Amino acid sequence: MAQRQTFDTDAERYAARRPTYPAALFDRLAAYGDLDDGARVVEIGPGTGQATASMAERGWAVTGVELGADLAAVARRQLADFPAVELVVGAFEEWSPPPEPFDAVVCATAWHWLDPATRLRTATRVLRPRGTVAIVWTHHVAGGSQAFFTAAQDCYRRLDPETYEDGPLPEDRVPTPTDELVQSSLVTDVASHRFCVDLTYTGEEYLDLLRTYSTTIRLPAGRRAALLGCLADLIDHRFGGEITKRYTFDLVLGRASHGLPR
């Protein structure tokens, strides 16, 4: 199984534990793209609808192209109140879009799973001229229960050395990944906005979140159980049973410089 397909192994847990996105992020997207009620949007890799719901609530007609059949099934159930949302199962790179161009392409925390050599061209091909490309990058940065995340690296060093690191970087040392759009002739008017959010988890909630990560899923069962047990012991016995994780969400925007003819 390819690593980007592992998320489909537990779609219900993914829906329950993956964070949603700040409302202000969609305010920025709407303003940049002049996206009003009825705007036509393609979402790449919607998962179980973490970003989709916020767009649907604005009256946008969202077509989500999701690789995981189980993820898409959960998304359909959770988005059943929005008839303008359509979920398509398959790889975005292989999807045949309808002839009418879209107003925006949105990809939230999934862009890194696409081929860097072709993903921007594939995305812009479905857009009207000057349609919006919107990419959301999610980072774990220093802050919140920083002492826990520093101590947790010992668990990773022993049980998952491929994921081991020195701990999350300070926000000001995490660059916003704009280079791909800035350096491409496919888009223009590149802009970016950063949003910072602290989320607090009980021990079991945090372990459930980790169980949705591809790096955790790919571990052999014994090492996975040992890693989660090590982290649970830290949270329960040294950090009072809950921890806070700080996220940054980087919204990177561009306008298609070619798009499809009108």
PDB file of C-alpha atoms in Angstrom:
ATOM      1  CA  MET A   1       0.000   0.000   0.000  1.00  0.00           C
ATOM      2  CA  ALA A   2       1.359   3.415  -0.958  1.00  0.00           C
ATOM      3  CA  GLN A   3       1.908   5.690   2.023  1.00  0.00           C
ATOM      4  CA  ARG A   4      -0.659   8.213   0.822  1.00  0.00           C
ATOM      5  CA  GLN A   5      -3.303   5.446   0.839  1.00  0.00           C
ATOM      6  CA  THR A   6      -2.800   4.512   4.502  1.00  0.00           C
ATOM      7  CA  PHE A   7      -5.280   7.137   5.733  1.00  0.00           C
ATOM      8  CA  ASP A   8      -8.147   5.062   4.351  1.00  0.00           C
ATOM      9  CA  THR A   9      -7.492   2.270   6.865  1.00  0.00           C
ATOM     10  CA  ASP A  10      -9.439   4.006   9.662  1.00  0.00           C
ATOM     11  CA  ALA A  11     -11.663   6.675   8.164  1.00  0.00           C
ATOM     12  CA  GLU A  12     -13.889   7.046  11.226  1.00  0.00           C
ATOM     13  CA  ARG A  13     -10.957   7.836  13.495  1.00  0.00           C
ATOM     14  CA  TYR A  14      -9.595  10.230  10.862  1.00  0.00           C
ATOM     15  CA  ALA A  15     -12.913  12.082  10.869  1.00  0.00           C
ATOM     16  CA  ALA A  16     -13.002  12.263  14.656  1.00  0.00           C
ATOM     17  CA  ARG A  17      -9.443  13.422  15.310  1.00  0.00           C
ATOM     18  CA  ARG A  18      -8.038  15.396  12.391  1.00  0.00           C
ATOM     19  CA  PRO A  19      -8.260  19.158  13.035  1.00  0.00           C
ATOM     20  CA  THR A  20     -10.423  21.484  11.011  1.00  0.00           C
ATOM     21  CA  TYR A  21      -9.233  24.866   9.737  1.00  0.00           C
ATOM     22  CA  PRO A  22      -9.770  28.417  11.051  1.00  0.00           C
ATOM     23  CA  ALA A  23     -12.750  30.314   9.658  1.00  0.00           C
ATOM     24  CA  ALA A  24     -10.429  33.252   8.956  1.00  0.00           C
ATOM     25  CA  LEU A  25      -8.546  31.099   6.453  1.00  0.00           C
ATOM     26  CA  PHE A  26     -11.661  30.727   4.326  1.00  0.00           C
ATOM     27  CA  ASP A  27     -12.390  34.442   4.694  1.00  0.00           C
ATOM     28  CA  ARG A  28      -9.001  35.132   3.097  1.00  0.00           C
ATOM     29  CA  LEU A  29      -9.593  32.571   0.377  1.00  0.00           C
ATOM     30  CA  ALA A  30     -13.027  33.999  -0.447  1.00  0.00           C
ATOM     31  CA  ALA A  31     -11.711  37.558  -0.617  1.00  0.00           C
ATOM     32  CA  TYR A  32      -8.702  36.663  -2.758  1.00  0.00           C
ATOM     33  CA  GLY A  33     -10.657  34.543  -5.223  1.00  0.00           C
ATOM     34  CA  ASP A  34     -13.813  36.684  -5.179  1.00  0.00           C
ATOM     35  CA  LEU A  35     -15.668  33.467  -4.361  1.00  0.00           C
ATOM     36  CA  ASP A  36     -19.335  34.125  -3.739  1.00  0.00           C
ATOM     37  CA  ASP A  37     -22.310  31.846  -3.183  1.00  0.00           C
ATOM     38  CA  GLY A  38     -22.338  29.277  -5.985  1.00  0.00           C
ATOM     39  CA  ALA A  39     -18.599  29.403  -6.686  1.00  0.00           C
ATOM     40  CA  ARG A  40     -17.373  26.153  -8.239  1.00  0.00           C
ATOM     41  CA  VAL A  41     -14.466  24.611  -6.343  1.00  0.00           C
ATOM     42  CA  VAL A  42     -12.401  21.456  -6.778  1.00  0.00           C
ATOM     43  CA  GLU A  43     -10.877  20.093  -3.592  1.00  0.00           C
ATOM     44  CA  ILE A  44      -7.909  17.739  -3.884  1.00  0.00           C
ATOM     45  CA  GLY A  45      -7.810  15.103  -1.160  1.00  0.00           C
ATOM     46  CA  PRO A  46     -10.676  16.255   1.064  1.00  0.00           C
ATOM     47  CA  GLY A  47     -10.273  13.331   3.465  1.00  0.00           C
ATOM     48  CA  THR A  48     -13.446  13.239   5.546  1.00  0.00           C
ATOM     49  CA  GLY A  49     -14.298  16.881   4.853  1.00  0.00           C
ATOM     50  CA  GLN A  50     -12.165  18.858   7.320  1.00  0.00           C
ATOM     51  CA  ALA A  51     -12.041  21.813   4.911  1.00  0.00           C
ATOM     52  CA  THR A  52     -15.002  20.866   2.731  1.00  0.00           C
ATOM     53  CA  ALA A  53     -17.646  21.674   5.313  1.00  0.00           C
ATOM     54  CA  SER A  54     -16.393  25.234   5.776  1.00  0.00           C
ATOM     55  CA  MET A  55     -16.518  25.825   2.023  1.00  0.00           C
ATOM     56  CA  ALA A  56     -19.948  24.226   1.658  1.00  0.00           C
ATOM     57  CA  GLU A  57     -21.304  26.428   4.446  1.00  0.00           C
ATOM     58  CA  ARG A  58     -20.398  29.421   2.279  1.00  0.00           C
ATOM     59  CA  GLY A  59     -22.586  28.101  -0.521  1.00  0.00           C
ATOM     60  CA  TRP A  60     -19.728  26.924  -2.708  1.00  0.00           C
ATOM     61  CA  ALA A  61     -20.313  23.944  -4.981  1.00  0.00           C
ATOM     62  CA  VAL A  62     -17.429  21.659  -4.059  1.00  0.00           C
ATOM     63  CA  THR A  63     -16.253  18.642  -6.025  1.00  0.00           C
ATOM     64  CA  GLY A  64     -13.881  16.656  -3.831  1.00  0.00           C
ATOM     65  CA  VAL A  65     -11.538  14.161  -5.465  1.00  0.00           C
ATOM     66  CA  GLU A  66     -10.497  11.686  -2.763  1.00  0.00           C
ATOM     67  CA  LEU A  67      -8.191   8.700  -3.199  1.00  0.00           C
ATOM     68  CA  GLY A  68      -9.641   6.744  -0.268  1.00  0.00           C
ATOM     69  CA  ALA A  69     -13.043   5.119  -0.777  1.00  0.00           C
ATOM     70  CA  ASP A  70     -13.725   4.839   2.959  1.00  0.00           C
ATOM     71  CA  LEU A  71     -12.693   8.443   3.592  1.00  0.00           C
ATOM     72  CA  ALA A  72     -15.011   9.571   0.798  1.00  0.00           C
ATOM     73  CA  ALA A  73     -17.874   7.505   2.231  1.00  0.00           C
ATOM     74  CA  VAL A  74     -17.503   9.161   5.633  1.00  0.00           C
ATOM     75  CA  ALA A  75     -17.275  12.570   3.970  1.00  0.00           C
ATOM     76  CA  ARG A  76     -20.496  11.932   2.042  1.00  0.00           C
ATOM     77  CA  ARG A  77     -22.277  11.051   5.261  1.00  0.00           C
ATOM     78  CA  GLN A  78     -20.964  14.062   7.143  1.00  0.00           C
ATOM     79  CA  LEU A  79     -21.711  16.444   4.274  1.00  0.00           C
ATOM     80  CA  ALA A  80     -25.158  15.040   3.462  1.00  0.00           C
ATOM     81  CA  ASP A  81     -26.803  18.376   4.286  1.00  0.00           C
ATOM     82  CA  PHE A  82     -24.932  20.063   1.412  1.00  0.00           C
ATOM     83  CA  PRO A  83     -26.380  18.904  -1.929  1.00  0.00           C
ATOM     84  CA  ALA A  84     -23.859  21.009  -3.866  1.00  0.00           C
ATOM     85  CA  VAL A  85     -20.981  18.842  -2.566  1.00  0.00           C
ATOM     86  CA  GLU A  86     -19.904  15.922  -4.749  1.00  0.00           C
ATOM     87  CA  LEU A  87     -17.304  13.320  -3.734  1.00  0.00           C
ATOM     88  CA  VAL A  88     -15.397  11.477  -6.447  1.00  0.00           C
ATOM     89  CA  VAL A  89     -13.193   8.495  -5.563  1.00  0.00           C
ATOM     90  CA  GLY A  90      -9.862   8.367  -7.357  1.00  0.00           C
ATOM     91  CA  ALA A  91      -6.491  10.007  -7.810  1.00  0.00           C
ATOM     92  CA  PHE A  92      -6.701  13.672  -8.770  1.00  0.00           C
ATOM     93  CA  GLU A  93      -3.933  13.152 -11.326  1.00  0.00           C
ATOM     94  CA  GLU A  94      -6.161  10.649 -13.170  1.00  0.00           C
ATOM     95  CA  TRP A  95      -9.473  12.464 -12.764  1.00  0.00           C
ATOM     96  CA  SER A  96     -11.324  13.644 -15.872  1.00  0.00           C
ATOM     97  CA  PRO A  97     -12.879  17.012 -14.993  1.00  0.00           C
ATOM     98  CA  PRO A  98     -16.115  18.264 -16.540  1.00  0.00           C
ATOM     99  CA  PRO A  99     -15.772  20.681 -19.464  1.00  0.00           C
ATOM    100  CA  GLU A 100     -16.842  23.772 -17.521  1.00  0.00           C
ATOM    101  CA  PRO A 101     -13.823  25.301 -15.737  1.00  0.00           C
ATOM    102  CA  PHE A 102     -13.761  25.843 -11.990  1.00  0.00           C
ATOM    103  CA  ASP A 103     -13.301  29.039  -9.998  1.00  0.00           C
ATOM    104  CA  ALA A 104     -10.811  27.562  -7.534  1.00  0.00           C
ATOM    105  CA  VAL A 105      -8.732  24.506  -6.728  1.00  0.00           C
ATOM    106  CA  VAL A 106      -8.167  23.919  -3.007  1.00  0.00           C
ATOM    107  CA  CYS A 107      -5.798  21.408  -1.444  1.00  0.00           C
ATOM    108  CA  ALA A 108      -5.581  21.321   2.359  1.00  0.00           C
ATOM    109  CA  THR A 109      -2.733  19.316   3.894  1.00  0.00           C
ATOM    110  CA  ALA A 110      -2.489  16.977   0.900  1.00  0.00           C
ATOM    111  CA  TRP A 111      -0.387  18.823  -1.691  1.00  0.00           C
ATOM    112  CA  HIS A 112       2.789  17.007  -0.578  1.00  0.00           C
ATOM    113  CA  TRP A 113       1.297  13.690  -1.719  1.00  0.00           C
ATOM    114  CA  LEU A 114       1.145  14.853  -5.358  1.00  0.00           C
ATOM    115  CA  ASP A 115       4.036  14.691  -7.828  1.00  0.00           C
ATOM    116  CA  PRO A 116       5.915  18.018  -7.535  1.00  0.00           C
ATOM    117  CA  ALA A 117       6.837  17.871 -11.216  1.00  0.00           C
ATOM    118  CA  THR A 118       3.237  17.893 -12.443  1.00  0.00           C
ATOM    119  CA  ARG A 119       0.864  18.871  -9.624  1.00  0.00           C
ATOM    120  CA  LEU A 120       0.606  22.598 -10.310  1.00  0.00           C
ATOM    121  CA  ARG A 121       0.009  22.111 -14.023  1.00  0.00           C
ATOM    122  CA  THR A 122      -2.591  19.435 -13.276  1.00  0.00           C
ATOM    123  CA  ALA A 123      -4.361  21.770 -10.860  1.00  0.00           C
ATOM    124  CA  THR A 124      -4.402  24.853 -13.069  1.00  0.00           C
ATOM    125  CA  ARG A 125      -5.745  22.941 -16.076  1.00  0.00           C
ATOM    126  CA  VAL A 126      -9.208  22.755 -14.465  1.00  0.00           C
ATOM    127  CA  LEU A 127      -9.422  26.497 -13.729  1.00  0.00           C
ATOM    128  CA  ARG A 128     -10.969  29.393 -15.559  1.00  0.00           C
ATOM    129  CA  PRO A 129      -8.543  32.178 -16.481  1.00  0.00           C
ATOM    130  CA  ARG A 130      -7.301  33.789 -13.250  1.00  0.00           C
ATOM    131  CA  GLY A 131      -9.010  31.098 -11.226  1.00  0.00           C
ATOM    132  CA  THR A 132      -7.570  30.546  -7.757  1.00  0.00           C
ATOM    133  CA  VAL A 133      -5.078  27.937  -6.615  1.00  0.00           C
ATOM    134  CA  ALA A 134      -5.211  27.592  -2.810  1.00  0.00           C
ATOM    135  CA  ILE A 135      -2.806  25.306  -0.956  1.00  0.00           C
ATOM    136  CA  VAL A 136      -2.917  24.859   2.810  1.00  0.00           C
ATOM    137  CA  TRP A 137       0.191  23.606   4.586  1.00  0.00           C
ATOM    138  CA  THR A 138      -0.094  22.398   8.181  1.00  0.00           C
ATOM    139  CA  HIS A 139       2.897  22.542  10.540  1.00  0.00           C
ATOM    140  CA  HIS A 140       3.432  21.544  14.148  1.00  0.00           C
ATOM    141  CA  VAL A 141       5.484  24.344  15.704  1.00  0.00           C
ATOM    142  CA  ALA A 142       7.004  25.043  19.090  1.00  0.00           C
ATOM    143  CA  GLY A 143       4.533  26.158  21.720  1.00  0.00           C
ATOM    144  CA  GLY A 144       1.746  24.646  23.738  1.00  0.00           C
ATOM    145  CA  SER A 145       3.067  21.760  25.857  1.00  0.00           C
ATOM    146  CA  GLN A 146       6.592  22.204  24.555  1.00  0.00           C
ATOM    147  CA  ALA A 147       8.184  20.204  27.380  1.00  0.00           C
ATOM    148  CA  PHE A 148       6.096  17.171  26.402  1.00  0.00           C
ATOM    149  CA  PHE A 149       7.085  17.336  22.743  1.00  0.00           C
ATOM    150  CA  THR A 150      10.752  17.645  23.707  1.00  0.00           C
ATOM    151  CA  ALA A 151      10.514  14.660  26.072  1.00  0.00           C
ATOM    152  CA  ALA A 152       8.547  12.670  23.484  1.00  0.00           C
ATOM    153  CA  GLN A 153      11.525  12.629  21.141  1.00  0.00           C
ATOM    154  CA  ASP A 154      13.142   9.999  23.346  1.00  0.00           C
ATOM    155  CA  CYS A 155      10.199   7.683  22.579  1.00  0.00           C
ATOM    156  CA  TYR A 156      10.637   8.333  18.866  1.00  0.00           C
ATOM    157  CA  ARG A 157      14.420   7.952  18.999  1.00  0.00           C
ATOM    158  CA  ARG A 158      14.060   4.462  20.477  1.00  0.00           C
ATOM    159  CA  LEU A 159      10.935   3.211  18.728  1.00  0.00           C
ATOM    160  CA  ASP A 160      10.524   5.194  15.492  1.00  0.00           C
ATOM    161  CA  PRO A 161      13.931   6.622  14.566  1.00  0.00           C
ATOM    162  CA  GLU A 162      12.735   7.575  11.078  1.00  0.00           C
ATOM    163  CA  THR A 163      10.373  10.113  12.652  1.00  0.00           C
ATOM    164  CA  TYR A 164      12.812  11.216  15.372  1.00  0.00           C
ATOM    165  CA  GLU A 165      13.737  14.901  15.331  1.00  0.00           C
ATOM    166  CA  ASP A 166      14.843  17.534  17.803  1.00  0.00           C
ATOM    167  CA  GLY A 167      11.258  18.635  18.384  1.00  0.00           C
ATOM    168  CA  PRO A 168       9.039  21.201  16.654  1.00  0.00           C
ATOM    169  CA  LEU A 169      10.703  24.369  15.396  1.00  0.00           C
ATOM    170  CA  PRO A 170       9.717  27.865  16.523  1.00  0.00           C
ATOM    171  CA  GLU A 171       7.131  29.408  14.225  1.00  0.00           C
ATOM    172  CA  ASP A 172       9.552  32.032  12.936  1.00  0.00           C
ATOM    173  CA  ARG A 173      11.895  29.279  11.731  1.00  0.00           C
ATOM    174  CA  VAL A 174       9.206  27.530   9.671  1.00  0.00           C
ATOM    175  CA  PRO A 175       9.093  29.219   6.262  1.00  0.00           C
ATOM    176  CA  THR A 176       5.855  29.569   4.338  1.00  0.00           C
ATOM    177  CA  PRO A 177       6.269  27.352   1.251  1.00  0.00           C
ATOM    178  CA  THR A 178       5.571  29.856  -1.515  1.00  0.00           C
ATOM    179  CA  ASP A 179       8.539  29.095  -3.816  1.00  0.00           C
ATOM    180  CA  GLU A 180       6.701  26.595  -6.015  1.00  0.00           C
ATOM    181  CA  LEU A 181       4.064  29.138  -7.013  1.00  0.00           C
ATOM    182  CA  VAL A 182       6.396  32.138  -7.110  1.00  0.00           C
ATOM    183  CA  GLN A 183       8.776  30.367  -9.486  1.00  0.00           C
ATOM    184  CA  SER A 184       6.077  29.032 -11.824  1.00  0.00           C
ATOM    185  CA  SER A 185       4.736  30.736 -14.928  1.00  0.00           C
ATOM    186  CA  LEU A 186       1.438  28.899 -14.392  1.00  0.00           C
ATOM    187  CA  VAL A 187       0.277  31.286 -11.656  1.00  0.00           C
ATOM    188  CA  THR A 188       0.623  34.932 -10.764  1.00  0.00           C
ATOM    189  CA  ASP A 189      -0.258  37.290  -7.877  1.00  0.00           C
ATOM    190  CA  VAL A 190       1.074  34.861  -5.258  1.00  0.00           C
ATOM    191  CA  ALA A 191       0.034  35.679  -1.687  1.00  0.00           C
ATOM    192  CA  SER A 192       0.200  33.877   1.647  1.00  0.00           C
ATOM    193  CA  HIS A 193      -1.385  34.080   5.086  1.00  0.00           C
ATOM    194  CA  ARG A 194      -0.501  32.232   8.297  1.00  0.00           C
ATOM    195  CA  PHE A 195      -2.920  31.210  11.034  1.00  0.00           C
ATOM    196  CA  CYS A 196      -1.843  29.859  14.425  1.00  0.00           C
ATOM    197  CA  VAL A 197      -4.052  27.588  16.550  1.00  0.00           C
ATOM    198  CA  ASP A 198      -3.509  25.774  19.868  1.00  0.00           C
ATOM    199  CA  LEU A 199      -5.478  22.542  20.339  1.00  0.00           C
ATOM    200  CA  THR A 200      -5.649  20.649  23.631  1.00  0.00           C
ATOM    201  CA  TYR A 201      -5.954  16.853  23.757  1.00  0.00           C
ATOM    202  CA  THR A 202      -6.451  14.292  26.490  1.00  0.00           C
ATOM    203  CA  GLY A 203      -3.965  11.460  26.365  1.00  0.00           C
ATOM    204  CA  GLU A 204      -6.332   9.133  24.519  1.00  0.00           C
ATOM    205  CA  GLU A 205      -7.394  11.863  22.079  1.00  0.00           C
ATOM    206  CA  TYR A 206      -3.772  12.587  21.219  1.00  0.00           C
ATOM    207  CA  LEU A 207      -2.948   8.909  20.738  1.00  0.00           C
ATOM    208  CA  ASP A 208      -6.005   8.620  18.483  1.00  0.00           C
ATOM    209  CA  LEU A 209      -4.716  11.559  16.443  1.00  0.00           C
ATOM    210  CA  LEU A 210      -1.333   9.859  16.070  1.00  0.00           C
ATOM    211  CA  ARG A 211      -3.073   6.686  14.893  1.00  0.00           C
ATOM    212  CA  THR A 212      -4.280   8.654  11.844  1.00  0.00           C
ATOM    213  CA  TYR A 213      -0.734   9.641  10.799  1.00  0.00           C
ATOM    214  CA  SER A 214       0.863   7.653   7.988  1.00  0.00           C
ATOM    215  CA  THR A 215       4.141   7.527   9.931  1.00  0.00           C
ATOM    216  CA  THR A 216       2.354   5.767  12.800  1.00  0.00           C
ATOM    217  CA  ILE A 217       0.221   3.499  10.609  1.00  0.00           C
ATOM    218  CA  ARG A 218       3.247   2.168   8.715  1.00  0.00           C
ATOM    219  CA  LEU A 219       5.035   0.986  11.891  1.00  0.00           C
ATOM    220  CA  PRO A 220       5.000  -2.743  12.713  1.00  0.00           C
ATOM    221  CA  ALA A 221       2.239  -3.423  15.235  1.00  0.00           C
ATOM    222  CA  GLY A 222       4.604  -4.139  18.121  1.00  0.00           C
ATOM    223  CA  ARG A 223       6.642  -0.972  17.691  1.00  0.00           C
ATOM    224  CA  ARG A 224       3.495   1.084  17.160  1.00  0.00           C
ATOM    225  CA  ALA A 225       2.007  -0.182  20.423  1.00  0.00           C
ATOM    226  CA  ALA A 226       5.277   0.454  22.258  1.00  0.00           C
ATOM    227  CA  LEU A 227       5.553   3.991  20.867  1.00  0.00           C
ATOM    228  CA  LEU A 228       1.988   4.889  21.798  1.00  0.00           C
ATOM    229  CA  GLY A 229       2.481   3.348  25.230  1.00  0.00           C
ATOM    230  CA  CYS A 230       5.617   5.407  25.786  1.00  0.00           C
ATOM    231  CA  LEU A 231       3.801   8.610  24.835  1.00  0.00           C
ATOM    232  CA  ALA A 232       0.749   7.703  26.934  1.00  0.00           C
ATOM    233  CA  ASP A 233       2.966   7.188  29.971  1.00  0.00           C
ATOM    234  CA  LEU A 234       4.505  10.634  29.469  1.00  0.00           C
ATOM    235  CA  ILE A 235       1.146  12.374  29.128  1.00  0.00           C
ATOM    236  CA  ASP A 236      -0.493  10.591  32.044  1.00  0.00           C
ATOM    237  CA  HIS A 237       2.354  10.639  34.552  1.00  0.00           C
ATOM    238  CA  ARG A 238       4.319  13.783  33.753  1.00  0.00           C
ATOM    239  CA  PHE A 239       1.836  16.135  32.093  1.00  0.00           C
ATOM    240  CA  GLY A 240      -1.395  15.695  34.007  1.00  0.00           C
ATOM    241  CA  GLY A 241      -3.292  13.714  31.395  1.00  0.00           C
ATOM    242  CA  GLU A 242      -3.509  16.350  28.641  1.00  0.00           C
ATOM    243  CA  ILE A 243      -1.255  18.277  26.292  1.00  0.00           C
ATOM    244  CA  THR A 244      -1.601  21.250  23.939  1.00  0.00           C
ATOM    245  CA  LYS A 245      -0.275  21.181  20.387  1.00  0.00           C
ATOM    246  CA  ARG A 246       0.377  24.352  18.396  1.00  0.00           C
ATOM    247  CA  TYR A 247      -0.365  24.327  14.688  1.00  0.00           C
ATOM    248  CA  THR A 248       0.290  26.821  11.946  1.00  0.00           C
ATOM    249  CA  PHE A 249      -1.850  26.719   8.822  1.00  0.00           C
ATOM    250  CA  ASP A 250      -0.210  28.434   5.849  1.00  0.00           C
ATOM    251  CA  LEU A 251      -2.597  29.451   3.063  1.00  0.00           C
ATOM    252  CA  VAL A 252      -0.696  29.944  -0.205  1.00  0.00           C
ATOM    253  CA  LEU A 253      -2.658  31.524  -3.053  1.00  0.00           C
ATOM    254  CA  GLY A 254      -2.121  32.147  -6.740  1.00  0.00           C
ATOM    255  CA  ARG A 255      -4.145  32.991  -9.854  1.00  0.00           C
ATOM    256  CA  ALA A 256      -4.005  30.837 -12.965  1.00  0.00           C
ATOM    257  CA  SER A 257      -2.180  32.794 -15.633  1.00  0.00           C
ATOM    258  CA  HIS A 258      -3.574  30.699 -18.480  1.00  0.00           C
ATOM    259  CA  GLY A 259      -6.493  28.490 -17.507  1.00  0.00           C
ATOM    260  CA  LEU A 260      -9.055  27.247 -19.956  1.00  0.00           C
ATOM    261  CA  PRO A 261     -10.498  29.519 -22.643  1.00  0.00           C
ATOM    262  CA  ARG A 262     -13.858  31.079 -21.879  1.00  0.00           C
TER     263      ARG A 262
END
